[in-house]
């Protein structure tokens, strides 16, 4: 492969050796320049809503079964953005910027064709280990997704294995004044192509979407050579409350199309362009907003000026270390701005009792405080 520039071959080999013998937080390791991305992990929650019309369509479901199918369709349709978009925009998976504690990312997708405006708020709630909390809502449709994301990484036969920690809860307001909730768990990732310096993600294992109505989606992920010879395969079974067999089965490729296995009716199609989140211009952003905070580093990476990038990165990291020392000396702690940490998530616990396959049986959560100022002027 030609992915690793000749001048970085030895530093790439050294980096692979480090990750192979290392378990824990990969995000804090220093990697060779060619693999660096100018985008911070705090931007990643935006992938949940780059097809805003599929998100808003959840509100138009006619019953619980239909709602579960719409949630599944939206979920599957986010996977291409979540797991292949860096390959498309930058040629391979790249190492994202490691967010600082308190880093923020705000944005929205404007109202169009009656779908309502969707708003995104993200806060880095832990630096070590990295934990990102997010809240995505479409107020006019009564939809809100609250979640947090962390990773546990290990190395196995040349691949990085990433276990996703955390979960998301989707809350849907119903016309009768009630609410339906969905607990969404996240797939396991395998990062292949490391040796050649052109990493890409394959999804493995199983993830679940358990509704408070009792409907359950079980999504199995397979790569090349399993159900068929193709990458990015999935099979989703949707079962009625308490049922052991599936009412619906959908199969296909999560980065292109899928269909109903029995009827062949199309289910998902993400071959058309997605819609990127709108953010405020950098000058209008808060000092802690990701694109403003990392502007100089990102410019260095984009322009191939890695000396500047690494100098600017060190400035941010030193400033962070000083802050932590000052807090320790003053006996204070960094206060989260838009989320509150809770040791237990009652919604998660309740729904996990319905779906025994979901582990662990308890999780913590970050509750959104609904105190984010409006972004842009479309509100
Ligand atoms: C949540 C997503 C997550 C974050 C990223 C593993 C990874 C950090 C976490 C899981 C999103 O909803 C979906 C997509 C991509 C995931 C990243 C891919 C990746 O490589 C990084 C890790 C930390 C690395 O940067 C590994 C080193 C690098 C050289 C490999 C390219």
Coordinates of C-alpha atoms in Angstrom, one line a residue, residues 177-331:
X177 CA -49.5 13.0 26.3
X178 CA -47.6 9.9 27.1
X179 CA -44.0 9.0 26.1
X180 CA -42.3 6.0 24.5
X181 CA -38.6 5.4 25.2
X182 CA -36.0 3.5 23.2
X183 CA -32.8 2.3 24.7
X184 CA -30.2 2.1 21.9
X185 CA -27.0 0.1 22.4
X186 CA -23.9 0.4 20.2
X187 CA -22.1 -2.1 18.0
X188 CA -18.6 -3.3 18.5
X189 CA -16.0 -2.0 16.0
X190 CA -13.0 -3.7 14.4
X191 CA -10.5 -1.3 12.8
X192 CA -8.7 -3.2 10.0
X193 CA -6.1 -2.1 7.5
X194 CA -3.8 -0.7 10.2
X195 CA -0.6 -2.3 8.9
X196 CA -1.1 -0.6 5.5
X197 CA -1.8 2.7 7.1
X198 CA -5.3 2.8 5.6
X199 CA -7.6 2.0 8.5
X200 CA -11.3 1.3 8.0
X201 CA -14.1 0.2 10.3
X202 CA -16.1 -3.0 10.2
X203 CA -18.9 -3.5 12.6
X204 CA -19.3 -6.8 14.5
X205 CA -21.5 -8.5 17.1
X206 CA -25.0 -7.4 18.0
X207 CA -26.7 -4.2 19.1
X208 CA -30.2 -3.6 20.3
X209 CA -33.0 -1.1 20.3
X210 CA -35.5 -1.9 23.1
X211 CA -38.7 0.1 23.3
X212 CA -40.7 0.7 26.4
X213 CA -43.7 -0.6 24.3
X214 CA -42.0 -4.1 24.3
X215 CA -40.9 -4.1 20.7
X216 CA -37.3 -5.1 20.2
X217 CA -34.9 -4.7 17.3
X218 CA -31.8 -7.1 17.4
X219 CA -29.2 -6.0 14.9
X220 CA -26.4 -8.4 13.9
X221 CA -23.3 -7.1 12.0
X222 CA -21.0 -9.1 9.8
X223 CA -18.2 -8.3 7.4
X224 CA -16.8 -9.8 4.3
X225 CA -17.3 -13.6 4.0
X226 CA -20.2 -14.1 6.5
X227 CA -23.8 -13.9 5.3
X228 CA -22.3 -13.0 1.8
X229 CA -19.0 -11.9 0.4
X230 CA -19.7 -8.3 1.1
X231 CA -18.5 -5.8 3.8
X232 CA -20.8 -3.9 6.1
X233 CA -23.7 -6.5 6.2
X234 CA -26.4 -6.4 8.8
X235 CA -29.5 -8.4 9.6
X236 CA -32.1 -6.8 11.9
X237 CA -34.9 -8.8 13.5
X238 CA -37.9 -6.9 14.9
X239 CA -40.0 -8.8 17.4
X240 CA -43.3 -8.0 19.1
X241 CA -43.5 -7.6 22.9
X242 CA -42.6 -10.9 24.6
X243 CA -42.3 -12.8 21.3
X244 CA -39.4 -15.1 20.6
X245 CA -39.6 -15.0 16.9
X246 CA -39.3 -12.0 14.6
X247 CA -42.3 -10.2 13.0
X248 CA -39.9 -8.4 10.5
X249 CA -36.4 -9.2 9.3
X250 CA -34.4 -6.7 7.3
X251 CA -31.1 -7.5 5.6
X252 CA -28.6 -5.7 3.5
X253 CA -25.6 -3.4 3.6
X254 CA -25.7 -0.5 6.1
X255 CA -23.6 1.8 3.8
X256 CA -25.9 1.3 0.8
X257 CA -29.3 -0.4 0.8
X258 CA -31.3 -3.0 2.6
X259 CA -34.7 -4.6 2.2
X260 CA -37.4 -6.7 4.0
X261 CA -36.2 -10.3 3.8
X262 CA -39.6 -11.7 3.2
X263 CA -41.2 -9.1 0.9
X264 CA -38.1 -7.6 -0.7
X265 CA -39.6 -4.2 -0.1
X266 CA -36.8 -1.6 0.3
X267 CA -36.0 -0.7 3.9
X268 CA -33.0 1.7 3.9
X269 CA -31.2 3.6 1.2
X270 CA -28.3 5.9 2.1
X271 CA -26.9 6.2 -1.4
X272 CA -28.1 9.8 -1.7
X273 CA -26.1 12.7 0.0
X274 CA -26.5 13.4 3.7
X275 CA -26.9 16.8 5.3
X276 CA -24.2 18.2 7.4
X277 CA -24.9 20.1 10.6
X278 CA -25.0 23.9 10.5
X279 CA -22.8 25.6 13.1
X280 CA -22.2 29.3 14.0
X281 CA -19.3 31.0 12.2
X282 CA -16.1 30.5 14.2
X283 CA -15.9 34.2 15.4
X284 CA -19.4 33.9 16.8
X285 CA -18.6 30.7 18.7
X286 CA -17.9 30.3 22.4
X287 CA -14.2 29.9 23.3
X288 CA -14.9 26.3 24.3
X289 CA -16.6 25.3 21.1
X290 CA -14.7 22.7 19.2
X291 CA -13.9 24.4 15.9
X292 CA -12.9 27.6 17.6
X293 CA -10.8 25.8 20.3
X294 CA -8.9 23.7 17.7
X295 CA -8.9 26.2 14.9
X296 CA -5.1 26.7 14.8
X297 CA -4.3 22.9 15.1
X298 CA -6.9 22.0 12.5
X299 CA -5.5 24.6 10.1
X300 CA -2.0 23.1 10.6
X301 CA -3.2 19.6 9.9
X302 CA -5.2 20.7 6.8
X303 CA -2.3 22.7 5.3
X304 CA 0.3 20.0 6.1
X305 CA 2.0 22.4 8.6
X306 CA 2.5 19.8 11.3
X307 CA 5.0 21.9 13.2
X308 CA 2.4 24.6 13.8
X309 CA -0.3 21.9 14.5
X310 CA 1.8 20.2 17.2
X311 CA 2.9 23.5 18.8
X312 CA -0.7 24.7 19.0
X313 CA -1.8 21.3 20.3
X314 CA 0.8 21.5 23.1
X315 CA -0.4 24.9 24.0
X316 CA -4.0 23.6 24.5
X317 CA -2.7 20.6 26.5
X318 CA -0.4 22.6 28.7
X319 CA -3.2 25.0 29.4
X320 CA -5.4 22.1 30.4
X321 CA -2.7 20.6 32.7
X322 CA -2.4 24.0 34.4
X323 CA -6.1 24.2 34.9
X324 CA -6.2 20.8 36.5
X325 CA -3.3 21.8 38.8
X326 CA -5.0 25.1 39.8
X327 CA -8.3 23.2 40.5
X328 CA -6.4 20.7 42.7
X329 CA -4.7 23.5 44.6
X330 CA -7.9 25.4 45.1
X331 CA -9.8 22.2 46.0

